[in-house]
mmCIF file of C-alpha atoms and ligand atoms in Angstrom:
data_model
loop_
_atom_site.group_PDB
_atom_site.id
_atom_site.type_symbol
_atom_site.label_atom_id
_atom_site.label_comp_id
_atom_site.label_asym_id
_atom_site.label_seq_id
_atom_site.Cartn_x
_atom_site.Cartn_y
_atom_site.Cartn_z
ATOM 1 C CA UNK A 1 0.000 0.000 0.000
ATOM 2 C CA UNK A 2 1.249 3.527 -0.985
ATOM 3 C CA UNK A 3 -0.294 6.637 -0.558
ATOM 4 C CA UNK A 4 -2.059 7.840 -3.669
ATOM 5 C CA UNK A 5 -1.099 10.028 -6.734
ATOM 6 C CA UNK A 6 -3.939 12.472 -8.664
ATOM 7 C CA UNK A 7 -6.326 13.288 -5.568
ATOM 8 C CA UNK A 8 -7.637 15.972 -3.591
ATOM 9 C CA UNK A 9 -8.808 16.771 -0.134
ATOM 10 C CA UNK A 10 -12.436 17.605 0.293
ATOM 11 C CA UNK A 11 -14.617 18.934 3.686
ATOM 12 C CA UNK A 12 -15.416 16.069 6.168
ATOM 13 C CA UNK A 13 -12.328 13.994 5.418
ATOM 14 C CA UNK A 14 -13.864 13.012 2.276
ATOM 15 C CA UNK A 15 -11.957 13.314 -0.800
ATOM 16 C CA UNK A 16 -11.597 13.037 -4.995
ATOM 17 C CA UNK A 17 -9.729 10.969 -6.462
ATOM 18 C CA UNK A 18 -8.307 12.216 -10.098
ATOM 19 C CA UNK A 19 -6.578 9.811 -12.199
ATOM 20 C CA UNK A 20 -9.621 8.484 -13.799
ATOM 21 C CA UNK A 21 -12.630 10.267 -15.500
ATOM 22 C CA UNK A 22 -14.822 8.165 -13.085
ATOM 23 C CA UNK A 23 -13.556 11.284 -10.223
ATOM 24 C CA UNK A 24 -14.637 9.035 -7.490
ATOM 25 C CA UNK A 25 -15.569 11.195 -4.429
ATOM 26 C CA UNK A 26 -14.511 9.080 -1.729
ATOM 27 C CA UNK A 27 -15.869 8.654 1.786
ATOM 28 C CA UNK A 28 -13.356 7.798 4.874
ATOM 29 C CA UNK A 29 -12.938 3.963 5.316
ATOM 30 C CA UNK A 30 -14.642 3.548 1.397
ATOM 31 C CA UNK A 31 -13.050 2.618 -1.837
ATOM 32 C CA UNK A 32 -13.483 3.980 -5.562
ATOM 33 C CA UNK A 33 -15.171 2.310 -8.296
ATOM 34 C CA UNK A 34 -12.105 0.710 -9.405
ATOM 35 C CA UNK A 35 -11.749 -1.008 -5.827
ATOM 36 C CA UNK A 36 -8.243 -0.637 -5.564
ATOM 37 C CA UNK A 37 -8.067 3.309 -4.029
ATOM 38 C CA UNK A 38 -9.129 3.657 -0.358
ATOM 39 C CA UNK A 39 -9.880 6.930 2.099
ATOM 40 C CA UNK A 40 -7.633 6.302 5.207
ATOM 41 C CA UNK A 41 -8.076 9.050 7.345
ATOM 42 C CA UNK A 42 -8.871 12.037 4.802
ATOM 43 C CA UNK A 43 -5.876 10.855 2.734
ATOM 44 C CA UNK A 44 -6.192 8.393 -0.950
ATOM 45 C CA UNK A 45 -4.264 4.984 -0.667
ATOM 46 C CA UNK A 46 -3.325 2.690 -3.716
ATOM 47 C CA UNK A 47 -3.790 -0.337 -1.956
ATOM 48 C CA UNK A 48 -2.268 -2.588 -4.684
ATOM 49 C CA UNK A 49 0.889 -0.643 -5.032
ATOM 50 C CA UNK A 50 3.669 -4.186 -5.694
ATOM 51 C CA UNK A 51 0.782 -6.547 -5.497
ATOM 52 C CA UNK A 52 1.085 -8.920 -8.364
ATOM 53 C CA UNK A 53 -1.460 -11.065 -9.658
ATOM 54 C CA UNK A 54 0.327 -12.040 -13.204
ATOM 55 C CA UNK A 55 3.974 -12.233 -14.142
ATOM 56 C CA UNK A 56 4.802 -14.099 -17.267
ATOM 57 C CA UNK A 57 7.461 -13.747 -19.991
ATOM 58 C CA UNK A 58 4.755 -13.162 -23.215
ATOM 59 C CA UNK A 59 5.908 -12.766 -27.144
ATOM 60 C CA UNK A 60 4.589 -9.477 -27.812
ATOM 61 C CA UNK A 61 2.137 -10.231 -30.496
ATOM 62 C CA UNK A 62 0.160 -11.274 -27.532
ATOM 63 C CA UNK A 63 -0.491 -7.986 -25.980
ATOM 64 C CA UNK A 64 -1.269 -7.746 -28.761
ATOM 65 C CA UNK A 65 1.730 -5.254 -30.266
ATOM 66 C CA UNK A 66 2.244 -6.331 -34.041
ATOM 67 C CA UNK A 67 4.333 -3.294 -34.952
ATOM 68 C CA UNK A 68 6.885 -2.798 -32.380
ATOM 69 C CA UNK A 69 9.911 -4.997 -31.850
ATOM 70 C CA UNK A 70 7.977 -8.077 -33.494
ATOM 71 C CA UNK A 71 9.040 -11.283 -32.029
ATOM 72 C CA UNK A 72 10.552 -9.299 -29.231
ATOM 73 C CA UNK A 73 9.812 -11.056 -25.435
ATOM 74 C CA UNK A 74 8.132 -8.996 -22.659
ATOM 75 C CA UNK A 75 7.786 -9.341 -18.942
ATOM 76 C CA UNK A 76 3.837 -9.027 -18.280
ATOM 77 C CA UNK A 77 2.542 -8.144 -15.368
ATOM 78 C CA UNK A 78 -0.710 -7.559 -13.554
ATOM 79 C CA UNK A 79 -2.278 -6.564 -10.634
ATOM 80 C CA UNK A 80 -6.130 -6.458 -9.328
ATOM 81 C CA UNK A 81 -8.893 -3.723 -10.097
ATOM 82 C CA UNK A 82 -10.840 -2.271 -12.711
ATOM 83 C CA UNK A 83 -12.323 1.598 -13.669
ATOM 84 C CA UNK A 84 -14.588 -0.199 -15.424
ATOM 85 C CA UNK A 85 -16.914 -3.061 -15.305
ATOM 86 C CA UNK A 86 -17.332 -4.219 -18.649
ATOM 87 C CA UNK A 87 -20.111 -7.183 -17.991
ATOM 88 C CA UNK A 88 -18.250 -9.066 -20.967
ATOM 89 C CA UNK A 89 -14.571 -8.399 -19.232
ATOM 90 C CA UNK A 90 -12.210 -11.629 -20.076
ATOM 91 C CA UNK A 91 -10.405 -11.047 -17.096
ATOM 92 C CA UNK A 92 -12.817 -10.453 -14.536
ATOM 93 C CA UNK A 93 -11.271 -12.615 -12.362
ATOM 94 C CA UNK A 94 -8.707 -10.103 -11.514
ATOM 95 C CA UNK A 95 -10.510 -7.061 -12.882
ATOM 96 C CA UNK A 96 -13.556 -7.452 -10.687
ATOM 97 C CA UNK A 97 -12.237 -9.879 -7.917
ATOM 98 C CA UNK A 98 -9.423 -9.766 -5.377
ATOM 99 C CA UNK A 99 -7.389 -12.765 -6.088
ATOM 100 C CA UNK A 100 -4.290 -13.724 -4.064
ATOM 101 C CA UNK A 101 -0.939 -11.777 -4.561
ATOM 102 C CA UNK A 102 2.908 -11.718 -4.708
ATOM 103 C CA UNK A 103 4.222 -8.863 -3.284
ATOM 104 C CA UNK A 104 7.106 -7.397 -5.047
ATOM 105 C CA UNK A 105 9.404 -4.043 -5.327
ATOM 106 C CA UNK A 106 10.519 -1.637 -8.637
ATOM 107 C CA UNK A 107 13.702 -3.208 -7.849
ATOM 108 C CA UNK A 108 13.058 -6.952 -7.775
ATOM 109 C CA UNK A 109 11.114 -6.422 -10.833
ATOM 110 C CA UNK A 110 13.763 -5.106 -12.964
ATOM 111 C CA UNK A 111 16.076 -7.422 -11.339
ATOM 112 C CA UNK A 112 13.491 -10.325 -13.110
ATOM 113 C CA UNK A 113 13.118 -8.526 -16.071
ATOM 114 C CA UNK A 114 17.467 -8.350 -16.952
ATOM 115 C CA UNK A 115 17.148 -11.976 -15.569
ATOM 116 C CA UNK A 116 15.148 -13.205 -18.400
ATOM 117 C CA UNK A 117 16.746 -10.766 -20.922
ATOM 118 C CA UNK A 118 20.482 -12.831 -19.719
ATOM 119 C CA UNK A 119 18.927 -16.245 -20.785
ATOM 120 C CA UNK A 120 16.387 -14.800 -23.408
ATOM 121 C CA UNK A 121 17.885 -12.200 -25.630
ATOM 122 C CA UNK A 122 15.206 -10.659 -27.209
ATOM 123 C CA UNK A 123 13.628 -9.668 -23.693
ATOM 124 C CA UNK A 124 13.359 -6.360 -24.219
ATOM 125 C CA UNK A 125 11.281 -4.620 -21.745
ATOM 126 C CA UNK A 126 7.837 -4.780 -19.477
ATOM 127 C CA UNK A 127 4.351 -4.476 -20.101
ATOM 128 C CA UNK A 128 2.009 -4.026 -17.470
ATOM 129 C CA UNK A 129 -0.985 -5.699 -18.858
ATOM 130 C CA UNK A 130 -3.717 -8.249 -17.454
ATOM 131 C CA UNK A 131 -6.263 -6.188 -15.380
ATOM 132 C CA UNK A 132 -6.302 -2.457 -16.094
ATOM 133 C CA UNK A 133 -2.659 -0.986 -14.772
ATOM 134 C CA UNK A 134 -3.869 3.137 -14.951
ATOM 135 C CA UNK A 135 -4.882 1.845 -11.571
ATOM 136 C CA UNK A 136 -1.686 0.904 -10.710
ATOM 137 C CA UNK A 137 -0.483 4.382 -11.623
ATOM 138 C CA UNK A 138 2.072 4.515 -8.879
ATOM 139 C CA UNK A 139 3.895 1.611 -8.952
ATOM 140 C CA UNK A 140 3.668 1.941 -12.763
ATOM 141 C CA UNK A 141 5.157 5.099 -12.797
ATOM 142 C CA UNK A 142 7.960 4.222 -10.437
ATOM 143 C CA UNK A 143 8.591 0.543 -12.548
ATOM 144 C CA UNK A 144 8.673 2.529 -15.752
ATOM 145 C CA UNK A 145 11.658 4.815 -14.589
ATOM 146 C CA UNK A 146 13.556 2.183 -13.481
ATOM 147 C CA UNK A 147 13.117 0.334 -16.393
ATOM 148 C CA UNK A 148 13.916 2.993 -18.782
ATOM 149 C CA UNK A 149 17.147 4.291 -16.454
ATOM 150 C CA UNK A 150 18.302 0.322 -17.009
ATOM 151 C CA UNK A 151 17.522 0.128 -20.684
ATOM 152 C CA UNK A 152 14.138 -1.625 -21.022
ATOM 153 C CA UNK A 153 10.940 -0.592 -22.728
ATOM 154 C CA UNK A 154 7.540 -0.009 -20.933
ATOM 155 C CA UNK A 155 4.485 -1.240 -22.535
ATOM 156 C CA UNK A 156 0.957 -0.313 -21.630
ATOM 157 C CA UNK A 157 -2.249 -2.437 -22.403
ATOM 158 C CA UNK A 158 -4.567 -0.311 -21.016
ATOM 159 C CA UNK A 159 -8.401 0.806 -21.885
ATOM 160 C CA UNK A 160 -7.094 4.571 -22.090
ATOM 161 C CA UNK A 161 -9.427 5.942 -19.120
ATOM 162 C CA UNK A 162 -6.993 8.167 -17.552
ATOM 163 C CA UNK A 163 -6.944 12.209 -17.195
ATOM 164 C CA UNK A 164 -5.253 14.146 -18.923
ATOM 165 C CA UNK A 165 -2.679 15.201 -16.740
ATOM 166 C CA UNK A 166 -2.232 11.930 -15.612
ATOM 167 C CA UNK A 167 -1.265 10.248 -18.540
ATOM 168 C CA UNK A 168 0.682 13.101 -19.733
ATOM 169 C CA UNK A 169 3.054 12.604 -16.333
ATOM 170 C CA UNK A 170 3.136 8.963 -17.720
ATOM 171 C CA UNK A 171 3.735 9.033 -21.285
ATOM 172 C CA UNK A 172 7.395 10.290 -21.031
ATOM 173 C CA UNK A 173 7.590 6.897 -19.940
ATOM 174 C CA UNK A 174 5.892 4.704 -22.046
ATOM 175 C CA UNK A 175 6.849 3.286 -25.396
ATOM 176 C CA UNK A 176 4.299 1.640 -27.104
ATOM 177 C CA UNK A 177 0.559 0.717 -25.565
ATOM 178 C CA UNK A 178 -2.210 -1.384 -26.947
ATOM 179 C CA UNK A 179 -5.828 0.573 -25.888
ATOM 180 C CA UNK A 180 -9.153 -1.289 -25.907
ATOM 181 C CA UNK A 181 -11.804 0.985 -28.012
ATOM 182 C CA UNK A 182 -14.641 -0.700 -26.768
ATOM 183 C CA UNK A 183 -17.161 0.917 -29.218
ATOM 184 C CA UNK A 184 -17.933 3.729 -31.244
ATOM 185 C CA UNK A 185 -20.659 4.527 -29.015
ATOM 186 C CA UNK A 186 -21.462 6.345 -25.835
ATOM 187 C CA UNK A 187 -23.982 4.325 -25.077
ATOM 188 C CA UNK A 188 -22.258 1.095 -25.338
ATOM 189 C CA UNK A 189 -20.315 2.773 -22.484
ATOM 190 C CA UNK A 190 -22.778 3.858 -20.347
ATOM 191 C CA UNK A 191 -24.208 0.496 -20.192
ATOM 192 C CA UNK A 192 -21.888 -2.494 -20.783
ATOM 193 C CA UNK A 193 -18.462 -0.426 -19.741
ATOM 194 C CA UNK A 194 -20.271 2.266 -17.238
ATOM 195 C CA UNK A 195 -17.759 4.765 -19.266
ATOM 196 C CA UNK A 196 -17.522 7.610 -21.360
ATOM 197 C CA UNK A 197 -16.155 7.057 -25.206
ATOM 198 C CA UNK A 198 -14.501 10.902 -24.579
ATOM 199 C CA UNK A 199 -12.287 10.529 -22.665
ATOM 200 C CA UNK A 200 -10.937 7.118 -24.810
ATOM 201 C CA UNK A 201 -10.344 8.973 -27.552
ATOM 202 C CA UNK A 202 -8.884 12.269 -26.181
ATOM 203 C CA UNK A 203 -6.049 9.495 -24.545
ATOM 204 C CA UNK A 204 -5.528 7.762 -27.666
ATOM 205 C CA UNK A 205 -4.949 11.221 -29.381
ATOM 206 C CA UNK A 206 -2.853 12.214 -26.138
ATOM 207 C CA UNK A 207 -0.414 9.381 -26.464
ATOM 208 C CA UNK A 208 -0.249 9.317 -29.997
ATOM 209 C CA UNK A 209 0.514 13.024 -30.266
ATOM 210 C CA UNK A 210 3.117 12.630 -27.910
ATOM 211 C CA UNK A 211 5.101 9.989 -29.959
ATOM 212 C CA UNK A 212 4.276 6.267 -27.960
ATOM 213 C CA UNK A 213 3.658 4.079 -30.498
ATOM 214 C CA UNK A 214 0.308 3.257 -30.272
ATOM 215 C CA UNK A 215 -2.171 0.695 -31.314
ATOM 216 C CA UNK A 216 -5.657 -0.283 -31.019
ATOM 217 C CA UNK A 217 -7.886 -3.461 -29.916
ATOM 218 C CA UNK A 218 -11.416 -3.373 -30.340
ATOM 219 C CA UNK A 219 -13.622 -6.279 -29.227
ATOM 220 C CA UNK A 220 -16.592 -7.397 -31.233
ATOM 221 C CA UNK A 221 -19.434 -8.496 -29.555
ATOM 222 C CA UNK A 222 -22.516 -9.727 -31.970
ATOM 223 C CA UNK A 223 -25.052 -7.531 -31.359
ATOM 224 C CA UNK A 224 -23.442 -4.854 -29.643
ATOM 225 C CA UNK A 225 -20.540 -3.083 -31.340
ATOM 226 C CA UNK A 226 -20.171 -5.247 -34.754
ATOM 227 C CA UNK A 227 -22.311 -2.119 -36.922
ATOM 228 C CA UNK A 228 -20.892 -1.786 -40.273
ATOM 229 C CA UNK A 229 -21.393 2.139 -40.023
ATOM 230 C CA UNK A 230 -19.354 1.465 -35.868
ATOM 231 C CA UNK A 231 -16.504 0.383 -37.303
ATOM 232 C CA UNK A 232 -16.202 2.908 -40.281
ATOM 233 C CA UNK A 233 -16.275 5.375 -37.444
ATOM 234 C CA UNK A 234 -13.798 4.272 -35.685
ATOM 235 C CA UNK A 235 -11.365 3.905 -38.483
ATOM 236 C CA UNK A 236 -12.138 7.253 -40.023
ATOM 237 C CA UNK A 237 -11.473 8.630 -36.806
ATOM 238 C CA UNK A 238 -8.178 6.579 -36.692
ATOM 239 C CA UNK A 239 -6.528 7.306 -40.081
ATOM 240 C CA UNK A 240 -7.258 11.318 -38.881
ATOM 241 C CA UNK A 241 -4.762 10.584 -36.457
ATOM 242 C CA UNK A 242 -2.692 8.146 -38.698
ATOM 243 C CA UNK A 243 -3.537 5.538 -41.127
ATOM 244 C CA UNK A 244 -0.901 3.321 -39.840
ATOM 245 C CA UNK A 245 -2.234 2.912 -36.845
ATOM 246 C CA UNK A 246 -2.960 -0.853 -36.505
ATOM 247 C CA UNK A 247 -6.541 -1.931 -35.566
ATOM 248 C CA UNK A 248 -6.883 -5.446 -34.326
ATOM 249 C CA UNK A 249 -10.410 -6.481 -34.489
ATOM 250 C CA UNK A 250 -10.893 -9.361 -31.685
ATOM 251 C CA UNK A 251 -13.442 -12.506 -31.382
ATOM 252 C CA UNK A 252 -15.443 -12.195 -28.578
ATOM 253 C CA UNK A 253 -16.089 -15.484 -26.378
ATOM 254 C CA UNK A 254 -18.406 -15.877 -23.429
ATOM 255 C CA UNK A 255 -17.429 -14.683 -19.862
ATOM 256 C CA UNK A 256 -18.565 -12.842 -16.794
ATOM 257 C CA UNK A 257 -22.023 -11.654 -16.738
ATOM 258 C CA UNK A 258 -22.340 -12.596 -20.834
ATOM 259 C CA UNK A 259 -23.300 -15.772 -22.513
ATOM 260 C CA UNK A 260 -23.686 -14.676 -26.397
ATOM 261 C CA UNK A 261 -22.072 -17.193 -28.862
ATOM 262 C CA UNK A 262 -18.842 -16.078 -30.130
ATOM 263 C CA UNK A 263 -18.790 -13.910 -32.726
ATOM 264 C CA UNK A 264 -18.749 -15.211 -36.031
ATOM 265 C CA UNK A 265 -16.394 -15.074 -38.265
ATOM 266 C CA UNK A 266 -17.632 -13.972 -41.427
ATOM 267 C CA UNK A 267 -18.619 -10.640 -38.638
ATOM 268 C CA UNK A 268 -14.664 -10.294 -38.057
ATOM 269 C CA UNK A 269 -13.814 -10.522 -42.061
ATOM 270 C CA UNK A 270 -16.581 -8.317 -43.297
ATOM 271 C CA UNK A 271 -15.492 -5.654 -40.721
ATOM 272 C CA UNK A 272 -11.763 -5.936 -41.752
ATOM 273 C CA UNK A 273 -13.037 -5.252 -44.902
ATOM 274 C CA UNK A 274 -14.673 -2.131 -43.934
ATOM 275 C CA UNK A 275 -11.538 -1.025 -41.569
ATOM 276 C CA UNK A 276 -9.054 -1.333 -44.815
ATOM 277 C CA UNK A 277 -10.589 1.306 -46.669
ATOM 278 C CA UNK A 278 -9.308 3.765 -44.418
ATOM 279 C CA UNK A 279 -6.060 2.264 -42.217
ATOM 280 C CA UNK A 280 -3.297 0.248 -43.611
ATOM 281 C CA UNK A 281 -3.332 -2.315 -41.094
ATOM 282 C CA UNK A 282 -6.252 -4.272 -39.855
ATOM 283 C CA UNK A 283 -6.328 -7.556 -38.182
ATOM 284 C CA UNK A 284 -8.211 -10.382 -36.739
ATOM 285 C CA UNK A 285 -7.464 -11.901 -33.149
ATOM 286 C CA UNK A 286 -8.616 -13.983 -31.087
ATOM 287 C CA UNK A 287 -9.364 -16.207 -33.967
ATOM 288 C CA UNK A 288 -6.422 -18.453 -35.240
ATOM 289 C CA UNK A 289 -7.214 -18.836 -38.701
ATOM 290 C CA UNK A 290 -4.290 -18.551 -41.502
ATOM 291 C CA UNK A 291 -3.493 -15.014 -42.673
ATOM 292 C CA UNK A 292 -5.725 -13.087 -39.690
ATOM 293 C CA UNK A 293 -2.472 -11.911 -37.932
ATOM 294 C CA UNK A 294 -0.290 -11.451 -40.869
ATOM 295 C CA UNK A 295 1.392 -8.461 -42.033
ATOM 296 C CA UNK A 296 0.795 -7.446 -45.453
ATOM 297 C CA UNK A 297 2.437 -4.769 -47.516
ATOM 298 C CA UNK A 298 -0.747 -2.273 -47.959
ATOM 299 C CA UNK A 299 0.734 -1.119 -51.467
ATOM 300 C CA UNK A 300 1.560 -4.112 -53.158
ATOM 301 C CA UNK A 301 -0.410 -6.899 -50.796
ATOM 302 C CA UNK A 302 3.124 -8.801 -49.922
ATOM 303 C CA UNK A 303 2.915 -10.704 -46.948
ATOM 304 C CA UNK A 304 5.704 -8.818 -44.666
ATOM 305 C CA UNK A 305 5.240 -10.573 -41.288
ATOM 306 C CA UNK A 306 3.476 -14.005 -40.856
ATOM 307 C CA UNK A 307 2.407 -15.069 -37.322
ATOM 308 C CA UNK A 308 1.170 -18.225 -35.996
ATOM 309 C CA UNK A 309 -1.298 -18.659 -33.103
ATOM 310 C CA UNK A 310 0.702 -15.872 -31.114
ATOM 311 C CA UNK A 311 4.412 -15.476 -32.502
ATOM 312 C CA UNK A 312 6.102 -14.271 -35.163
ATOM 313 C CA UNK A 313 6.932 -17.165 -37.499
ATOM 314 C CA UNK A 314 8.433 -15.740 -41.069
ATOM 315 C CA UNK A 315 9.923 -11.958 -41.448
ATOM 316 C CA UNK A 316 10.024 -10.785 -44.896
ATOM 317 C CA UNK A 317 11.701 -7.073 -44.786
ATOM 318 C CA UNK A 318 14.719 -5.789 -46.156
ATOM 319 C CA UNK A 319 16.007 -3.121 -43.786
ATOM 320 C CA UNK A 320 12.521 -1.916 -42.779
ATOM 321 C CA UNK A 321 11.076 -1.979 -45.819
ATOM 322 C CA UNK A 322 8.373 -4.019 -48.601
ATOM 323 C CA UNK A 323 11.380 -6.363 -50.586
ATOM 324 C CA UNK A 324 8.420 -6.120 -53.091
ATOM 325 C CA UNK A 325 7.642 -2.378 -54.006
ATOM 326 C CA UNK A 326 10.193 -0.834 -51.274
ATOM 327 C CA UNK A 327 7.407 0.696 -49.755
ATOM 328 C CA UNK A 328 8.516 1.512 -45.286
ATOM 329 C CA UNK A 329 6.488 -1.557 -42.980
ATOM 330 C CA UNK A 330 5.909 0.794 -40.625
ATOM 331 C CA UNK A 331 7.664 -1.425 -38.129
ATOM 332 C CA UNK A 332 9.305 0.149 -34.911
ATOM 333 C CA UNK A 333 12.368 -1.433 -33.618
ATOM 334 C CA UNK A 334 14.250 -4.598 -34.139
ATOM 335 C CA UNK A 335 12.927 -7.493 -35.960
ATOM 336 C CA UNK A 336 13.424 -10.277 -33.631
ATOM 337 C CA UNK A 337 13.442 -14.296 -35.232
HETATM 338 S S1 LIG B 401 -8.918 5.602 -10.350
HETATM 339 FE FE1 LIG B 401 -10.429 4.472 -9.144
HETATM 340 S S2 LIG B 401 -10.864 5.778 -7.375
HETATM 341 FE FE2 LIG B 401 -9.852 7.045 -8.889
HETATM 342 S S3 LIG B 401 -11.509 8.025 -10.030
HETATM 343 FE FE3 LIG B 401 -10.924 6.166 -11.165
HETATM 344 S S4 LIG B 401 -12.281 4.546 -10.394
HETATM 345 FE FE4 LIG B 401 -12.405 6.262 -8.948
#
């Protein structure tokens, strides 16, 4: 436990907390929404400061990260808590529930992390992924500068529901995140996510503008977000920012509170289709079928990068570029096979 970043003091010991657009007012002895920030006394408390849930030496493509340091190894890690409470969430276990924990420092972590990278080369950084880790904002933060100081990258899979000044504290930081668009709709947030869409998008722009490499997941869910005009939204939207900006479009299976059948599919391709008219890179996950993960070249359609279930399996570049029409990939960092 650590006392809290991003809050405020308010009249009868109560006070607000700051670091998420959810600006939880927060009674003495209560906790915000996200469970994991507590009153003590008139002061904020991150009670999950070093509490792991999650530690595990991923390929990137997992994350998933398809354009930065491809084939590259990361240490993941995770904690416990959530901003939001998507009733679909695929990790609600630790999202939504308290599960048991491994307590650990900045220092033990990067002391892991050069571990791996001695006996696994292409280790090249941490990601701080599983449950939602803007809620882990201070041991993030302090993680992140170590890591940088002793030559690693920080990665953020996050659902980009921070403030402003928050993130832009952070993103000095942070080299390349993965955020969840759950919709193109505020209403999808309101009532599945209990979010805003705003707030998503103005962090998305935030990091972008500021140089992190970023890239997108959005989750389809039949019946909820998989509208042809939802997705041609979104990627307009997207290629205003840039058109390189990968979209990974992932199948949705059953958990938590929902019990839909997966989504199909012929959903996932037809929206692909739809997302290529405006962004250079779309692709499927979540789905394992030949060709959804690949790489292709989007002026002359030559496969670049092929992946297998969740790796990197056949790199076809010459120094950073199509071997076909010569055209940049768009990749950041070192090829690693
Ligand atoms: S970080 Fe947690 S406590 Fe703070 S505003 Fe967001 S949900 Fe509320």
């Amino acid at each position: 436990m650590k006392e809290a970043l991003w809050w405020e003091p308010l009249e009868h010991h109560k006070v607000r907390c700051i670091l998420c657009p959810n600006a939880c007012i927060v009674l003495p002895g209560r906790r915000g929404i996200c469970q994991v920030r507590e009153n003590r006394g008139g002061q904020l408390y991150a009670l999950n400061y070093g509490q792991v849930t999650s530690i595990c030496l991923d390929p990137i493509e997992k994350k998933p990260l398809f354009h930065f340091h491809p084939g590259s190894l990361v240490l993941s890690i995770g904690t416990y808590g959530c901003n939001f409470q998507c009733a679909f969430c695929q990790n609600w276990r630790i999202s939504q529930e308290r599960p048991s924990c491994t307590e650990l420092t900045p220092e033990q972590l990067i002391n892991i992390c050069a571990a791996q990278k001695k006996r696994f080369p292409s280790t090249i950084g941490l990601a701080y992924t599983y449950n939602e880790p803007t809620v882990w904002y201070e041991f993030v933060k302090e993680c992140a500068e170590q890591a940088r100081a002793n030559g690693f990258v920080n990665l953020l899979v996050t659902n980009g529901y921070i403030e402003r000044e928050a993130l832009e504290q952070l993103v000095p930081l942070i080299d390349a995140m993965n955020i969840d668009v759950k919709a193109w709709d505020e209403q999808f947030y309101r009532s599945l996510a209990r979010g805003k869409l705003d707030p998503v998008r103005r962090a998305v722009e935030q990091a972008a503008g500021a140089g992190v490499w970023v890239e997108i997941t959005y989750l389809v869910i039949p019946g909820e977000n998989d509208k042809d005009e939802q997705i041609e939204g979104l990627a307009t939207w997207l290629s205003g920012i840039s058109p390189v900006i990968p979209l990974h479009l992932s199948r949705y299976f059953p958990a938590y509170k929902y019990d839909k059948p997966p989504t199909p599919l012929a959903t996932l391709e037809r929206l692909r289709g739809i997302a290529r008219e405006k962004l250079d890179y779309v692709y499927i996950g979540n789905a394992w079928q030949k060709g959804y993960a690949d790489t292709l070249c989007p002026q002359c359609g030559e496969p670049l990068l092929e992946r297998g279930a969740l790796e990197l399996e056949r790199a076809n570049l010459s120094q950073g570029v199509c071997p076909g029409c010569l055209r940049p990939a768009d990749i950041i960092g070192n090829v690693w096979m």
